[in-house]
Structure formats: structure tokens, C-alpha cells
């Protein structure tokens, strides 16, 4: 059973994030989310499952329309989320990194993991490749590895990792795909169309892409029988907290912050989470709904 207060907090964060993402994508010169067709579908195996899902979502304040079987949903019962938007997370991340570096920020990749510690006065310290880094504040945003990163300073943050898969294909010329993303409720996976390619992504804790591909072959056999050449395949770990929401806030250690545990919504919530984190650090804003009880001051 979802905690309504948690749901409300995540919903508000998602709305805040969407506004920021739409604005920033425009500023970054990227094809804005606004120029992509709005909304996305979620398909279900039965009408009853779709009805139950809709009732639960409405109770959580999430706007959704009940749709019957149609070609956009591969003739399955569905819900339509008119407010949803989609975009290219990789393009956004890369463009953002260029701006940060252009403004003097330093991004270091491919280095060994920074080590957190505390000096004799209990002040947080960070060392990268044996060298201390001077920092007024330290934000740990290490996704699934957050718990491990915080262990050396004695903090126990319950974030586990759940693997998901993504496979990209060229769009077929002879079969039309839906223009909005379609999510499959049964496997927590999705079809996302882009300009000349599409992505199948998701599943929950699978060892391979097998279930993802077999499920979408079942849903859209016409497409999958033609699309035999894979453009790209990858898997990643979703950082999932026991509470089902991210931890964003201070820890028991002064000037050490956490921003992690976004589960299957890290891209959806990224801009809002960063904005909230900055407000907490710079303006002293308190938002207890995202606090972790063992890590808060
Ligand atoms: C297949 C798949 C599809 C997905 N689709 C969507 C989607 O459509 N929409 C959506 O909103 N979300 C989606 N997600 C979820 C989203 O990817 C995650 O929620 C998001 O990546 C979490 O972001 P993060 O920055 O917290 O963690 P990560 O993206 O895991 O990044 C953590 C970073 O920290 C680094 N790191 C680890 N340990 C240390 C350390 N000790 N010191 C320094 N750095 C460290 C890692 O190398 C990594 O770069 C999907 C996930 C998967 C797997």
C-alpha cells in the first residue's frame, strides 16, 4: 500500500521537475519536450486491471483518461496520461555537462571512487585518488552505490539496486509505431519512439533482456518480426529505497547531503531534485518528506 504523503511529495517533485526540464531543454538548444507529442499510454492485460489502476491513480491525484483498445495501444485496454512528457535523457545530460564545464565547473570521470571520511573535528572530508578535495558541502548522489559510499562515515541508508534493460532499434519503414510512449503494466517496460529510432526499456530485476524482447514481440509482433537488428543494448541499476521515494536532504554529519534513491524515476525527477537540494543547501529550506530518518540532522 502506498503512503499518500509520500505519493503526494513525489508527484509535486515530478511536476516541478517537468517544468524545469522543459525550460532547460529549450535553453540548452535541445529539441524541447514540448515539441514532442504530449502524453503516454499504459496498457493492461484486462479491462479490470486498467479500471483498478485508474481508481488508484485518481485517488493519488494523478490525471489519467481511461481508453479502450485502439491502434496506439496495440488494441489493449489502456490509460492515457495527458500530462506526461518524454525526452532524450542522454542528450540532456551531455548538453548540461557542456554548460557546467563552460562555466568553470569541473567534471571528473574515470577516476577511482572518492573516499568520504571525517577529520578530528568530525568535519566531512573527501579524497579523490588519495588527494583531499576542498568542499564547503558534499552531496552524495551515487544511485545504487549510495549506501556503499556512505558506509565509511557510519551512515546506513537502505537503497538497493534493481536491474533494468534497454534495447534500441531503427524505426521500421513498413509498419507505423505509436507516436507517444506506451508502457506495459505487466512487465514495467515501455516503448519510446524517437525520430528515426525507438527504445524498448524496463523490466524489474531480470538477468537479461530476454523478457523485454519476448514481451514486446507478443505486444507488437508485426514490428518485432521486422526489427531484427539491434542498434544498442544496455542495462542499468535503479536505486530503489525501502520507502519508495528518494532521500533528498541533510545527513547527521554537518555539510554532508544525500540526493539518491529515485528508483525508476531518476530522469523524471532529476531537475526538481537538484533544484530542491540547492534550495536546502543555499537557502536552508527544510523538506522533511524526503528526509531519511537515520541520516537527518
Ligand atoms: C533500463 C532503464 C530505463 C529507465 N528509464 C527511465 C525513464 O524512462 N524515466 C526515468 O525517470 N527513469 C528511468 N530509469 C531510472 C533512472 O535511470 C534512475 O532513476 C537514475 O539513473 C538514477 O540516477 P542517479 O544519478 O541517482 O544514479 P545513477 O544514474 O546510477 O548515477 C550514479 C553515479 O554515481 C557514480 N558513483 C557510484 N558510486 C560512487 C562513489 N562512491 N563516488 C562517486 N561516484 C560514484 C556512478 O558511477 C554513477 O555515475 C531507467 C533505468 C533503467 C535501468
XYZ file of C-alpha atoms and ligand atoms in Angstrom:
350
model
C 0.000 0.000 0.000
C 1.442 3.387 -0.962
C 1.797 6.082 1.658
C -0.375 9.001 0.405
C 2.009 11.590 1.860
C 4.943 10.009 0.020
C 2.936 9.829 -3.206
C 1.970 13.494 -2.916
C 5.581 14.550 -2.312
C 6.868 12.599 -5.325
C 4.032 13.885 -7.508
C 4.829 17.507 -6.595
C 8.513 16.891 -7.279
C 7.696 15.388 -10.687
C 5.623 18.441 -11.650
C 8.377 20.800 -10.527
C 10.916 18.730 -12.421
C 8.911 18.663 -15.638
C 8.624 22.467 -15.702
C 12.360 22.849 -15.167
C 13.254 20.197 -17.757
C 11.064 21.754 -20.438
C 12.631 25.183 -19.824
C 16.193 23.910 -19.663
C 15.958 21.774 -22.767
C 14.949 24.918 -24.621
C 17.840 26.882 -23.082
C 20.270 24.091 -23.967
C 19.194 24.210 -27.600
C 17.733 20.722 -27.462
C 14.557 19.656 -29.119
C 12.198 20.598 -26.310
C 9.952 18.076 -24.653
C 7.186 20.468 -25.668
C 7.793 19.757 -29.344
C 7.291 16.028 -28.797
C 3.706 14.752 -28.737
C 2.373 15.098 -25.187
C 1.106 12.188 -23.156
C 1.766 8.491 -22.886
C -0.260 5.285 -22.690
C -0.162 2.426 -20.204
C -1.536 -0.868 -21.440
C -3.107 -3.664 -19.378
C -3.984 -7.297 -19.891
C -7.640 -6.871 -18.904
C -10.256 -4.114 -18.603
C -10.484 -4.842 -14.852
C -6.768 -4.275 -14.310
C -6.993 -0.955 -16.179
C -10.033 0.094 -14.102
C -8.310 -0.727 -10.809
C -5.155 1.097 -11.825
C -7.171 4.161 -12.789
C -9.006 4.224 -9.434
C -5.703 4.007 -7.540
C -4.135 6.787 -9.621
C -7.124 9.108 -9.297
C -7.012 8.626 -5.517
C -3.370 9.773 -5.700
C -4.325 12.898 -7.669
C -2.767 11.717 -10.941
C -4.714 12.722 -14.031
C -5.437 9.810 -16.345
C -8.029 9.004 -19.009
C -9.464 5.520 -19.443
C -9.137 4.454 -23.078
C -10.488 1.437 -24.876
C -8.418 -0.739 -27.194
C -7.059 1.294 -30.150
C -4.191 1.017 -32.606
C -1.973 3.275 -30.426
C -2.274 0.738 -27.628
C -1.945 -2.379 -29.767
C -5.651 -2.953 -29.177
C -5.273 -3.425 -25.445
C -7.178 -1.715 -22.608
C -5.254 1.353 -21.542
C -4.891 4.534 -19.551
C -3.717 7.764 -21.160
C -1.650 10.261 -19.150
C -2.147 13.574 -20.955
C 0.346 15.484 -18.782
C 3.296 13.140 -19.343
C 6.250 14.214 -21.445
C 9.221 12.333 -22.846
C 12.712 13.333 -23.951
C 16.254 12.137 -24.577
C 17.972 11.855 -21.185
C 21.431 11.233 -22.668
C 21.280 14.330 -24.896
C 20.116 16.398 -21.905
C 22.911 15.107 -19.636
C 25.590 15.731 -22.239
C 24.357 19.262 -23.012
C 24.167 20.090 -19.317
C 27.731 18.830 -18.768
C 28.994 21.131 -21.564
C 27.334 24.152 -19.929
C 28.727 23.288 -16.491
C 32.252 22.965 -17.896
C 31.792 26.145 -19.954
C 31.027 28.000 -16.718
C 34.152 26.723 -14.981
C 32.729 23.643 -13.288
C 34.954 20.570 -13.249
C 33.522 17.137 -14.040
C 35.861 14.223 -13.431
C 35.025 10.803 -14.762
C 37.043 7.614 -14.965
C 38.740 8.281 -11.626
C 38.696 5.845 -8.733
C 35.823 6.342 -6.307
C 36.101 9.304 -3.938
C 36.540 8.300 -0.298
C 34.463 10.012 2.374
C 35.845 10.429 5.874
C 35.791 12.758 8.891
C 38.649 14.756 10.356
C 39.455 15.009 14.079
C 36.749 17.649 14.497
C 34.153 15.419 12.819
C 34.100 17.573 9.666
C 33.363 15.707 6.434
C 36.334 15.112 4.129
C 36.602 13.824 0.554
C 39.645 12.351 -1.138
C 39.944 11.552 -4.834
C 42.823 9.291 -5.828
C 44.475 9.947 -2.477
C 44.179 13.745 -2.721
C 41.880 15.746 -0.462
C 39.276 17.959 -2.148
C 38.224 21.205 -0.522
C 34.463 21.404 -0.264
C 32.018 23.535 1.710
C 29.332 20.914 1.100
C 29.355 17.329 -0.137
C 26.313 15.808 -1.874
C 26.279 12.033 -2.233
C 24.243 11.164 -5.340
C 25.685 7.754 -6.179
C 22.487 5.993 -7.233
C 22.553 2.309 -6.292
C 26.024 2.682 -4.749
C 24.923 5.378 -2.303
C 24.689 3.016 0.681
C 28.216 1.764 -0.004
C 29.577 5.322 -0.414
C 28.117 6.387 2.944
C 29.246 3.359 4.967
C 32.765 4.685 5.731
C 31.228 7.625 7.642
C 28.860 5.366 9.567
C 25.597 6.155 7.768
C 23.214 3.367 6.882
C 20.891 4.320 4.011
C 18.722 1.477 2.697
C 18.925 1.799 -1.084
C 19.003 -1.388 -3.111
C 19.521 -1.843 -6.832
C 17.022 -3.301 -9.279
C 18.321 -4.018 -12.769
C 16.524 -2.892 -15.935
C 17.264 -3.300 -19.653
C 17.087 -1.126 -22.765
C 17.265 -2.113 -26.434
C 17.222 0.408 -29.319
C 16.135 -0.309 -32.877
C 15.794 1.667 -36.126
C 12.171 2.545 -36.807
C 10.700 0.206 -39.404
C 9.530 1.828 -42.641
C 6.677 -0.521 -43.393
C 4.866 -0.554 -40.007
C 3.674 2.530 -38.136
C 4.547 2.893 -34.463
C 2.527 4.925 -31.958
C 3.817 8.498 -31.705
C 3.641 8.600 -27.896
C 5.390 6.247 -25.460
C 3.477 3.102 -24.468
C 4.122 1.468 -21.080
C 3.296 -2.151 -20.359
C 1.924 -2.506 -16.816
C 2.622 -6.258 -16.630
C 6.404 -6.018 -17.146
C 7.055 -2.395 -16.102
C 8.553 -1.782 -19.522
C 7.962 0.782 -22.241
C 8.203 1.532 -25.929
C 9.514 5.065 -26.558
C 9.528 6.371 -30.133
C 12.205 8.890 -31.172
C 12.798 10.465 -34.585
C 14.208 7.562 -36.579
C 14.590 5.016 -33.802
C 12.698 3.554 -30.879
C 13.656 2.177 -27.479
C 12.257 -0.745 -25.535
C 13.211 -0.373 -21.881
C 12.375 -1.541 -18.405
C 11.610 -4.854 -16.648
C 12.326 -5.285 -12.953
C 15.292 -7.318 -11.725
C 15.720 -9.519 -14.815
C 19.120 -11.091 -15.579
C 18.871 -10.393 -19.318
C 16.912 -8.501 -21.980
C 15.013 -11.741 -22.776
C 11.718 -10.883 -21.083
C 11.735 -7.347 -22.519
C 12.086 -8.615 -26.081
C 9.707 -11.545 -25.752
C 7.023 -9.380 -24.154
C 7.194 -6.725 -26.879
C 7.190 -9.443 -29.550
C 3.908 -10.542 -28.016
C 2.526 -6.976 -27.927
C 3.683 -5.892 -31.410
C 4.642 -8.986 -33.431
C 4.480 -7.063 -36.753
C 7.157 -4.619 -35.614
C 9.431 -7.064 -33.817
C 9.473 -9.569 -36.646
C 10.980 -6.900 -38.944
C 13.270 -5.223 -36.416
C 15.892 -7.890 -36.063
C 18.947 -5.595 -35.964
C 19.665 -4.045 -32.597
C 21.194 -0.541 -32.579
C 22.233 -0.626 -28.964
C 21.611 -2.685 -25.850
C 22.397 -1.799 -22.263
C 21.306 -2.461 -18.722
C 21.442 -0.321 -15.606
C 20.622 -0.458 -11.932
C 17.773 1.529 -10.494
C 18.416 2.856 -6.991
C 15.321 1.836 -5.029
C 14.684 2.987 -1.453
C 12.644 0.999 1.036
C 10.227 3.952 1.303
C 9.663 4.068 -2.462
C 10.850 7.676 -2.754
C 14.158 9.467 -2.991
C 16.129 10.679 0.011
C 16.923 14.351 -0.530
C 18.290 16.279 2.398
C 20.865 16.653 5.137
C 22.551 13.800 6.998
C 23.615 13.592 10.646
C 27.027 14.850 9.550
C 27.179 18.619 9.003
C 27.566 19.687 5.359
C 27.053 16.132 4.060
C 23.906 15.750 1.971
C 22.178 12.948 0.143
C 20.228 13.019 -3.135
C 19.559 9.405 -4.130
C 17.016 6.591 -4.344
C 14.908 7.773 -7.290
C 14.087 4.228 -8.424
C 12.514 4.080 -11.877
C 12.043 7.874 -11.954
C 15.552 9.334 -11.820
C 15.267 11.139 -15.150
C 11.731 12.293 -14.419
C 12.733 13.734 -11.041
C 16.303 14.871 -11.775
C 15.858 18.607 -12.331
C 13.416 19.052 -9.442
C 15.622 17.039 -7.073
C 18.693 19.106 -7.931
C 16.724 22.315 -7.527
C 15.354 21.228 -4.157
C 18.822 20.128 -2.997
C 20.258 23.535 -3.968
C 17.471 25.336 -2.089
C 18.137 23.261 1.018
C 21.872 23.950 0.943
C 21.817 27.609 -0.117
C 18.601 28.848 1.475
C 18.195 26.460 4.406
C 14.853 25.181 3.149
C 13.569 22.180 5.120
C 11.602 19.466 3.290
C 11.067 16.629 5.734
C 9.026 14.485 3.323
C 12.253 13.468 1.574
C 14.362 13.068 4.713
C 15.874 9.772 5.737
C 15.240 9.242 9.461
C 18.695 7.830 10.239
C 20.572 10.339 8.166
C 18.810 13.634 9.010
C 20.321 16.123 11.484
C 16.581 0.402 -18.397
C 16.239 1.600 -17.569
C 15.300 2.515 -18.043
C 14.965 3.631 -17.300
N 14.041 4.500 -17.797
C 13.720 5.580 -17.081
C 12.761 6.512 -17.586
O 12.206 6.354 -18.669
N 12.466 7.610 -16.843
C 13.060 7.806 -15.617
O 12.747 8.815 -14.983
N 13.955 6.961 -15.112
C 14.297 5.842 -15.799
N 15.194 4.949 -15.284
C 15.707 5.151 -13.920
C 16.884 6.096 -13.896
O 17.849 5.646 -14.808
C 17.497 6.145 -12.483
O 16.498 6.501 -11.563
C 18.612 7.187 -12.472
O 19.676 6.783 -13.283
C 19.128 7.420 -11.061
O 20.023 8.475 -11.159
P 21.202 8.668 -10.127
O 22.018 9.803 -10.629
O 20.649 8.722 -8.739
O 22.044 7.302 -10.195
P 22.906 6.759 -11.391
O 22.340 7.152 -12.702
O 23.125 5.305 -11.091
O 24.276 7.542 -11.240
C 25.084 7.361 -10.094
C 26.502 7.744 -10.480
O 27.315 7.723 -9.294
C 28.557 7.094 -9.611
N 29.109 6.535 -8.355
C 28.811 5.374 -7.757
N 29.500 5.236 -6.613
C 30.267 6.348 -6.476
C 31.178 6.816 -5.499
N 31.478 6.105 -4.403
N 31.736 8.024 -5.687
C 31.441 8.765 -6.791
N 30.590 8.382 -7.748
C 30.008 7.188 -7.596
C 28.211 6.039 -10.643
O 29.344 5.683 -11.382
C 27.154 6.775 -11.470
O 27.739 7.538 -12.480
C 15.560 3.834 -16.020
C 16.507 2.921 -15.534
C 16.842 1.815 -16.297
C 17.861 0.848 -15.763
